[in-house]
Amino acid sequence: MPFATPMGGYVDRPGPSTGTLDPLELNVVTWSAGERRLALAVADVVCVNDDLAQRAREIAGCDLWLAATHTHAGPETGCVPGGGPTPHPWLDRIAEAVGSAVREAAKAESPCDGTAHRGELHGVGGDRTDPAATPVVPLDVLAFRTDGRLTGVVVVLPIHPTVLPAVNRLVSADIPGATRTALHARLGPDVWVIVATGTAGDISTRYTRRGQDPDELSRLATLVADRCIGLLGEAPHGSWTSGDRLRLASRRLHLRREHVVVDGAALGADYARTPGDRLARSRLEGLRARTGATTPIFAEVNAARLGSLRLAALPGEPFLATGRSIDAVVLGYVNGYPGYLPTADAYRRIEYEVLASQVAPGSAEALAHTARTLLEEL
């Protein structure tokens, strides 16, 4: 990422990038069966818009799930609620990098078996609108083995990568990158590691972090990595073999635009009374994030089955409860950015995510229903 590049994720960033804390990555794993191939590409960017997903798919020449880690310390890639165009040079640069990485991954394919492991992760992420909520999230680890030897892992971590603050101007993959580093240290250089972000729309480290610096990134990533290692030693909840058939399905939905009606003056007065209240400030930020766009919002839902492994990919920023309602390993931030996708219940509380959302209540449930239907049909 070049020096002095506009950074994404925070509306109040004080300026462009000034250096690099840790390098951004694009990682790809492919599954193939006969002439069918699925590539999961995970990029350290804040979002993947429709145009980028489509361009990358055309270049890759296969079924592609292009996921953003949603790091808030990477380049601005057009992360606008409801979706928008990907700015120059990232549309071409990322799409071409994806195509190259997919081709390399396909050439390196070899027969492998795999297991899926799931458990709870405590003390790292929790509901960022509820200080009293228990900080626990589900953690998924996919293990890839060749001749019984562990060769790679995919971690799905449903936590907002916002450990580093808005004032940070150093490029970083935030907690996905720190987790990769911590796992590499434990698994060794011969085991590849991919860390994707799950359904993290309402989950962050806001009430678990002790700071917002590299040391805190390392501390939290150590907790994640240690839990991953523990899960690898436990019984799997799913598995696949090199001989299993790969089954894929996708569906594109039209989501209705709608803004919650709210008294902006009242929110401003509330913040004026409690200027140190993080939630009061975030509500005003939610109002600022609204757009007057009227273009249709489309959302692509993807599903895959391989052996007893069930995978689902949702666009934008689904809430954790949406992922939990789907019996699968669920990724967020994939193949499009409709913005925040609150649950219908969340619309009863006027918080940042609901205020910034561009879609009507029920949209998240429609996506989850579609994912469940696709998985049942496979």
Coordinates of C-alpha atoms in Angstrom, one line a residue:
M1 CA 0.0 0.0 0.0
P2 CA 1.7 3.3 -1.1
F3 CA 2.6 6.0 1.3
A4 CA -0.1 8.7 1.8
T5 CA -3.0 6.5 0.7
P6 CA -6.5 7.3 1.9
M7 CA -7.5 4.8 4.6
G8 CA -10.9 3.2 5.1
G9 CA -13.1 2.3 8.0
Y10 CA -13.3 5.5 10.0
V11 CA -15.1 8.7 9.0
D12 CA -12.9 10.9 11.3
R13 CA -9.5 9.6 10.1
P14 CA -7.1 12.6 10.5
G15 CA -5.2 11.9 7.3
P16 CA -3.8 9.4 4.8
S17 CA -1.4 6.6 5.7
T18 CA 2.0 7.5 7.0
G19 CA 3.7 4.0 7.2
T20 CA 3.1 0.3 7.7
L21 CA 2.7 -1.5 11.0
D22 CA 2.2 -4.9 9.4
P23 CA 1.8 -5.8 5.7
L24 CA -1.6 -6.4 4.2
E25 CA -2.2 -9.8 2.6
L26 CA -4.4 -11.5 0.0
N27 CA -4.8 -15.2 0.8
V28 CA -6.5 -17.9 -1.3
V29 CA -7.6 -21.5 -0.8
T30 CA -9.2 -23.5 -3.5
W31 CA -11.4 -26.6 -3.5
S32 CA -11.9 -28.5 -6.7
A33 CA -13.9 -31.5 -7.8
G34 CA -13.8 -32.4 -11.5
E35 CA -14.2 -29.3 -13.5
R36 CA -15.8 -27.3 -10.6
R37 CA -13.6 -25.1 -8.5
L38 CA -14.4 -22.8 -5.5
A39 CA -11.8 -20.2 -4.6
L40 CA -12.1 -18.4 -1.2
A41 CA -10.0 -15.3 -1.4
V42 CA -9.6 -13.2 1.7
A43 CA -8.2 -9.6 1.3
D44 CA -7.1 -7.2 4.0
V45 CA -9.4 -4.4 2.8
V46 CA -12.4 -2.8 4.5
C47 CA -15.0 -4.0 2.0
V48 CA -15.6 -5.7 -1.3
N49 CA -18.1 -3.9 -3.6
D50 CA -20.2 -5.6 -6.3
D51 CA -17.9 -4.3 -9.1
L52 CA -14.8 -5.6 -7.5
A53 CA -16.4 -9.0 -6.8
Q54 CA -17.5 -9.3 -10.5
R55 CA -14.2 -8.2 -12.0
A56 CA -12.2 -10.6 -9.8
R57 CA -14.5 -13.4 -10.7
E58 CA -14.1 -12.8 -14.4
I59 CA -10.3 -12.8 -14.0
A60 CA -10.2 -15.8 -11.7
G61 CA -12.4 -17.8 -14.1
C62 CA -14.0 -19.9 -11.4
D63 CA -16.6 -19.7 -8.6
L64 CA -15.1 -17.1 -6.3
W65 CA -15.9 -15.9 -2.8
L66 CA -14.0 -12.7 -2.4
A67 CA -14.1 -11.7 1.3
A68 CA -12.8 -8.6 3.1
T69 CA -11.3 -9.0 6.5
H70 CA -12.8 -5.5 7.1
T71 CA -9.6 -4.1 8.6
H72 CA -10.1 -0.5 9.5
A73 CA -6.4 0.2 8.8
G74 CA -6.2 -0.6 5.1
P75 CA -7.0 1.3 1.9
E76 CA -10.3 3.0 1.3
T77 CA -12.0 0.7 -1.2
G78 CA -15.3 2.5 -1.5
C79 CA -17.0 1.3 1.7
V80 CA -20.3 3.3 1.4
P81 CA -23.4 2.0 3.2
G82 CA -25.6 0.5 0.4
G83 CA -22.6 -0.1 -1.8
G84 CA -20.7 2.0 -4.4
P85 CA -17.9 2.0 -6.9
T86 CA -14.5 0.8 -6.0
P87 CA -12.0 3.7 -6.4
H88 CA -8.9 3.7 -8.5
P89 CA -6.5 1.9 -8.4
W90 CA -8.0 -0.7 -6.2
L91 CA -10.6 -2.2 -8.6
D92 CA -7.9 -3.3 -11.0
R93 CA -5.2 -3.9 -8.5
I94 CA -7.1 -6.2 -6.2
A95 CA -9.0 -8.0 -9.0
E96 CA -5.7 -8.8 -10.8
A97 CA -4.1 -9.9 -7.6
V98 CA -7.0 -12.2 -6.9
G99 CA -6.8 -13.7 -10.3
S100 CA -3.0 -14.3 -10.0
A101 CA -3.4 -15.9 -6.5
V102 CA -6.3 -18.1 -7.6
R103 CA -4.2 -19.4 -10.5
E104 CA -1.2 -20.1 -8.2
A105 CA -3.5 -21.9 -5.7
A106 CA -5.0 -24.0 -8.4
K107 CA -1.6 -25.1 -9.6
A108 CA -0.6 -26.1 -6.1
E109 CA -3.7 -28.2 -5.4
S110 CA -3.2 -31.6 -4.0
P111 CA -5.5 -34.2 -2.5
C112 CA -6.4 -33.4 1.0
D113 CA -8.8 -34.2 3.8
G114 CA -10.2 -31.8 6.2
T115 CA -12.0 -31.3 9.5
A116 CA -14.1 -28.4 10.9
H117 CA -13.8 -27.5 14.5
R118 CA -16.1 -25.1 16.5
G119 CA -16.1 -23.7 20.0
E120 CA -16.5 -20.6 22.0
L121 CA -14.0 -17.8 22.2
H122 CA -14.2 -15.8 25.5
G123 CA -12.8 -12.4 26.4
V124 CA -11.9 -11.1 23.0
G125 CA -15.1 -9.8 21.3
G126 CA -18.6 -9.0 22.4
D127 CA -21.7 -6.9 21.6
R128 CA -20.4 -3.4 21.1
T129 CA -23.6 -1.8 22.0
D130 CA -24.0 -3.5 25.4
P131 CA -21.2 -3.1 28.0
A132 CA -22.8 -5.7 30.2
A133 CA -23.0 -8.4 27.6
T134 CA -20.8 -11.5 28.1
P135 CA -17.9 -11.2 25.7
V136 CA -18.2 -14.6 23.9
V137 CA -18.4 -15.4 20.2
P138 CA -18.3 -18.7 18.2
L139 CA -14.9 -19.6 16.6
D140 CA -14.6 -21.9 13.5
V141 CA -11.4 -23.5 12.4
L142 CA -11.0 -25.6 9.2
A143 CA -8.0 -27.9 9.2
F144 CA -6.5 -29.2 5.9
R145 CA -4.4 -32.3 6.0
T146 CA -2.4 -34.1 3.4
D147 CA -1.4 -37.7 4.2
G148 CA -2.4 -37.0 7.8
R149 CA -0.1 -33.9 8.1
L150 CA -1.6 -30.5 8.9
T151 CA -0.9 -28.3 5.9
G152 CA -3.2 -25.3 6.4
V153 CA -6.0 -23.7 8.5
V154 CA -8.9 -21.3 7.8
V155 CA -10.1 -19.4 10.8
V156 CA -13.5 -17.6 10.8
L157 CA -13.4 -14.9 13.5
P158 CA -16.6 -12.9 14.0
I159 CA -15.0 -9.8 15.5
H160 CA -14.7 -6.2 14.0
P161 CA -11.1 -5.5 13.2
T162 CA -11.1 -2.2 15.0
V163 CA -8.5 -2.6 17.7
L164 CA -6.4 0.2 16.2
P165 CA -8.2 3.6 16.6
A166 CA -9.3 6.2 14.1
V167 CA -6.2 8.3 14.9
N168 CA -3.9 5.4 13.7
R169 CA -2.4 6.1 10.3
L170 CA -0.2 3.0 10.1
V171 CA -1.3 0.3 7.6
S172 CA -2.3 -2.9 9.4
A173 CA -4.5 -6.0 9.0
D174 CA -5.6 -5.4 12.6
I175 CA -6.7 -8.5 14.5
P176 CA -6.9 -10.8 11.5
G177 CA -3.3 -10.1 10.7
A178 CA -2.1 -10.4 14.3
T179 CA -3.9 -13.7 14.6
R180 CA -2.2 -15.0 11.4
T181 CA 1.1 -14.0 13.0
A182 CA 0.3 -15.7 16.3
L183 CA -0.8 -18.9 14.5
H184 CA 2.2 -19.0 12.3
A185 CA 4.4 -18.9 15.4
R186 CA 2.5 -21.9 16.8
L187 CA 2.1 -24.0 13.7
G188 CA 5.3 -23.3 11.9
P189 CA 6.3 -22.0 8.5
D190 CA 5.0 -25.1 6.6
V191 CA 1.4 -24.5 7.6
W192 CA -0.5 -21.8 5.7
V193 CA -3.0 -19.7 7.6
I194 CA -6.1 -17.7 6.5
V195 CA -8.1 -15.6 8.8
A196 CA -11.6 -14.5 7.6
T197 CA -14.1 -12.3 9.4
G198 CA -17.5 -13.9 10.2
T199 CA -20.8 -12.2 10.9
A200 CA -19.3 -9.4 13.0
G201 CA -21.7 -6.4 12.3
D202 CA -22.4 -5.9 16.0
I203 CA -19.3 -7.5 17.5
S204 CA -16.0 -5.7 18.5
T205 CA -13.3 -5.5 21.1
R206 CA -14.8 -2.2 22.5
Y207 CA -15.3 -3.6 26.0
T208 CA -12.6 -6.2 26.1
R209 CA -9.5 -4.3 24.9
R210 CA -7.1 -2.7 27.3
G211 CA -5.7 -0.3 24.8
Q212 CA -5.6 0.4 21.1
D213 CA -2.0 -0.3 20.2
P214 CA 0.2 -3.1 18.7
D215 CA 0.7 -4.6 22.2
E216 CA -3.0 -5.0 22.6
L217 CA -3.3 -6.5 19.1
S218 CA -0.8 -9.1 20.1
R219 CA -2.5 -9.8 23.4
L220 CA -5.9 -10.4 21.8
A221 CA -4.5 -12.4 18.9
T222 CA -2.7 -14.6 21.4
L223 CA -6.0 -15.5 23.0
V224 CA -7.5 -16.3 19.6
A225 CA -4.5 -18.4 18.4
D226 CA -4.4 -20.4 21.6
R227 CA -8.1 -21.1 21.4
C228 CA -7.6 -22.2 17.7
I229 CA -4.9 -24.6 18.8
G230 CA -7.1 -26.0 21.5
L231 CA -10.0 -26.6 19.0
L232 CA -7.7 -28.4 16.6
G233 CA -7.2 -31.0 19.4
E234 CA -11.0 -31.5 19.9
A235 CA -13.4 -33.7 18.0
P236 CA -14.6 -32.1 14.7
H237 CA -18.2 -31.2 13.9
G238 CA -17.7 -31.7 10.2
S239 CA -15.3 -33.2 7.7
W240 CA -14.5 -33.9 4.1
T241 CA -12.2 -36.0 2.0
S242 CA -10.5 -35.5 -1.3
G243 CA -13.1 -37.7 -3.0
D244 CA -16.1 -35.8 -1.9
R245 CA -18.3 -33.9 -4.4
L246 CA -18.2 -30.1 -4.3
R247 CA -21.7 -28.6 -4.4
L248 CA -22.2 -24.9 -4.8
A249 CA -25.2 -22.6 -5.0
S250 CA -25.9 -18.8 -5.0
R251 CA -28.8 -16.5 -5.2
R252 CA -29.1 -12.7 -5.6
L253 CA -31.7 -10.8 -3.7
H254 CA -33.0 -7.3 -4.0
L255 CA -33.1 -5.5 -0.6
R256 CA -35.4 -2.7 0.0
R257 CA -33.9 0.6 1.0
E258 CA -35.2 2.2 4.2
H259 CA -33.9 4.6 6.9
V260 CA -35.2 4.5 10.5
V261 CA -36.9 7.8 11.3
V262 CA -35.1 9.4 14.1
D263 CA -34.9 12.9 15.8
G264 CA -31.3 14.0 15.0
A265 CA -31.6 17.0 17.2
A266 CA -32.5 14.8 20.1
L267 CA -29.5 12.6 19.5
G268 CA -27.3 15.7 19.4
A269 CA -28.7 17.0 22.6
D270 CA -28.1 13.5 24.2
Y271 CA -24.5 13.6 23.2
A272 CA -24.1 17.2 24.5
R273 CA -25.3 16.1 27.9
T274 CA -22.9 13.1 27.9
P275 CA -19.9 14.1 25.6
G276 CA -17.8 11.2 26.9
D277 CA -20.5 8.5 26.2
R278 CA -19.1 6.4 23.3
L279 CA -22.5 5.1 22.4
A280 CA -24.0 8.6 22.2
R281 CA -21.2 9.6 19.9
S282 CA -21.6 6.6 17.7
R283 CA -25.3 7.4 17.2
L284 CA -24.3 10.7 15.7
E285 CA -21.7 8.9 13.6
G286 CA -24.5 6.7 12.3
L287 CA -26.5 9.7 11.2
R288 CA -23.4 11.0 9.4
A289 CA -22.9 7.7 7.6
R290 CA -26.3 7.9 6.0
T291 CA -26.5 8.5 2.2
G292 CA -29.2 9.9 0.0
A293 CA -28.7 7.2 -2.6
T294 CA -31.8 5.6 -4.2
T295 CA -30.1 3.0 -6.4
P296 CA -31.3 -0.6 -5.8
I297 CA -29.4 -2.7 -3.3
F298 CA -28.6 -6.2 -4.4
A299 CA -27.1 -8.9 -2.1
E300 CA -25.6 -12.2 -3.2
V301 CA -25.8 -15.2 -0.9
N302 CA -23.5 -18.2 -1.5
A303 CA -23.5 -21.7 -0.1
A304 CA -21.3 -24.8 -0.4
R305 CA -21.2 -28.4 0.7
L306 CA -18.2 -30.7 0.7
G307 CA -18.7 -33.9 2.7
S308 CA -20.3 -32.9 5.9
L309 CA -18.8 -29.4 5.7
R310 CA -21.4 -26.7 5.2
L311 CA -20.2 -23.2 4.2
A312 CA -22.2 -20.0 3.7
A313 CA -21.1 -16.5 2.6
L314 CA -23.1 -13.4 3.2
P315 CA -22.4 -9.9 1.9
G316 CA -22.0 -6.7 4.0
E317 CA -22.0 -6.7 7.7
P318 CA -24.5 -9.2 9.2
F319 CA -25.0 -9.4 12.9
L320 CA -23.7 -12.3 14.9
A321 CA -27.2 -13.7 15.5
T322 CA -27.7 -14.0 11.7
G323 CA -24.7 -16.2 11.4
R324 CA -25.8 -18.3 14.4
S325 CA -29.2 -18.9 12.7
I326 CA -27.5 -20.8 9.9
D327 CA -26.2 -24.3 10.5
A328 CA -22.9 -23.7 8.7
V329 CA -19.6 -22.0 8.9
V330 CA -20.6 -18.5 8.0
L331 CA -18.4 -15.7 6.5
G332 CA -19.4 -12.1 6.3
Y333 CA -18.2 -9.3 4.0
V334 CA -18.2 -11.5 0.9
N335 CA -19.0 -10.5 -2.7
G336 CA -20.7 -7.2 -2.1
Y337 CA -21.3 -4.4 0.5
P338 CA -24.9 -3.5 1.2
G339 CA -23.7 -2.1 4.5
Y340 CA -24.9 -3.0 8.0
L341 CA -27.5 -5.8 8.1
P342 CA -29.1 -5.6 11.6
T343 CA -31.5 -8.2 12.8
A344 CA -35.2 -7.2 13.0
D345 CA -34.9 -7.1 16.8
A346 CA -31.9 -4.7 16.6
Y347 CA -34.2 -2.1 14.9
R348 CA -35.9 -1.6 18.2
R349 CA -32.8 0.0 19.5
I350 CA -31.5 3.2 17.9
E351 CA -27.8 2.5 17.7
Y352 CA -25.1 3.3 15.2
E353 CA -25.5 0.1 13.1
V354 CA -29.2 0.7 12.7
L355 CA -28.8 4.4 11.9
A356 CA -26.1 3.7 9.3
S357 CA -28.0 0.9 7.7
Q358 CA -29.6 1.4 4.3
V359 CA -31.9 -1.6 4.3
A360 CA -35.3 -2.3 5.7
P361 CA -36.0 -4.5 8.7
G362 CA -36.2 -8.2 7.7
S363 CA -33.3 -7.9 5.2
A364 CA -30.9 -10.0 7.4
E365 CA -33.6 -12.6 8.0
A366 CA -34.2 -12.9 4.2
L367 CA -30.5 -13.5 3.7
A368 CA -30.3 -16.1 6.4
H369 CA -33.4 -17.8 5.0
T370 CA -31.9 -17.9 1.6
A371 CA -28.6 -19.4 2.9
R372 CA -30.5 -22.1 4.8
T373 CA -32.6 -22.9 1.7
L374 CA -29.5 -23.1 -0.5
L375 CA -27.8 -25.4 1.9
E376 CA -30.8 -27.7 2.1
E377 CA -31.0 -27.8 -1.7
L378 CA -27.4 -28.8 -2.1

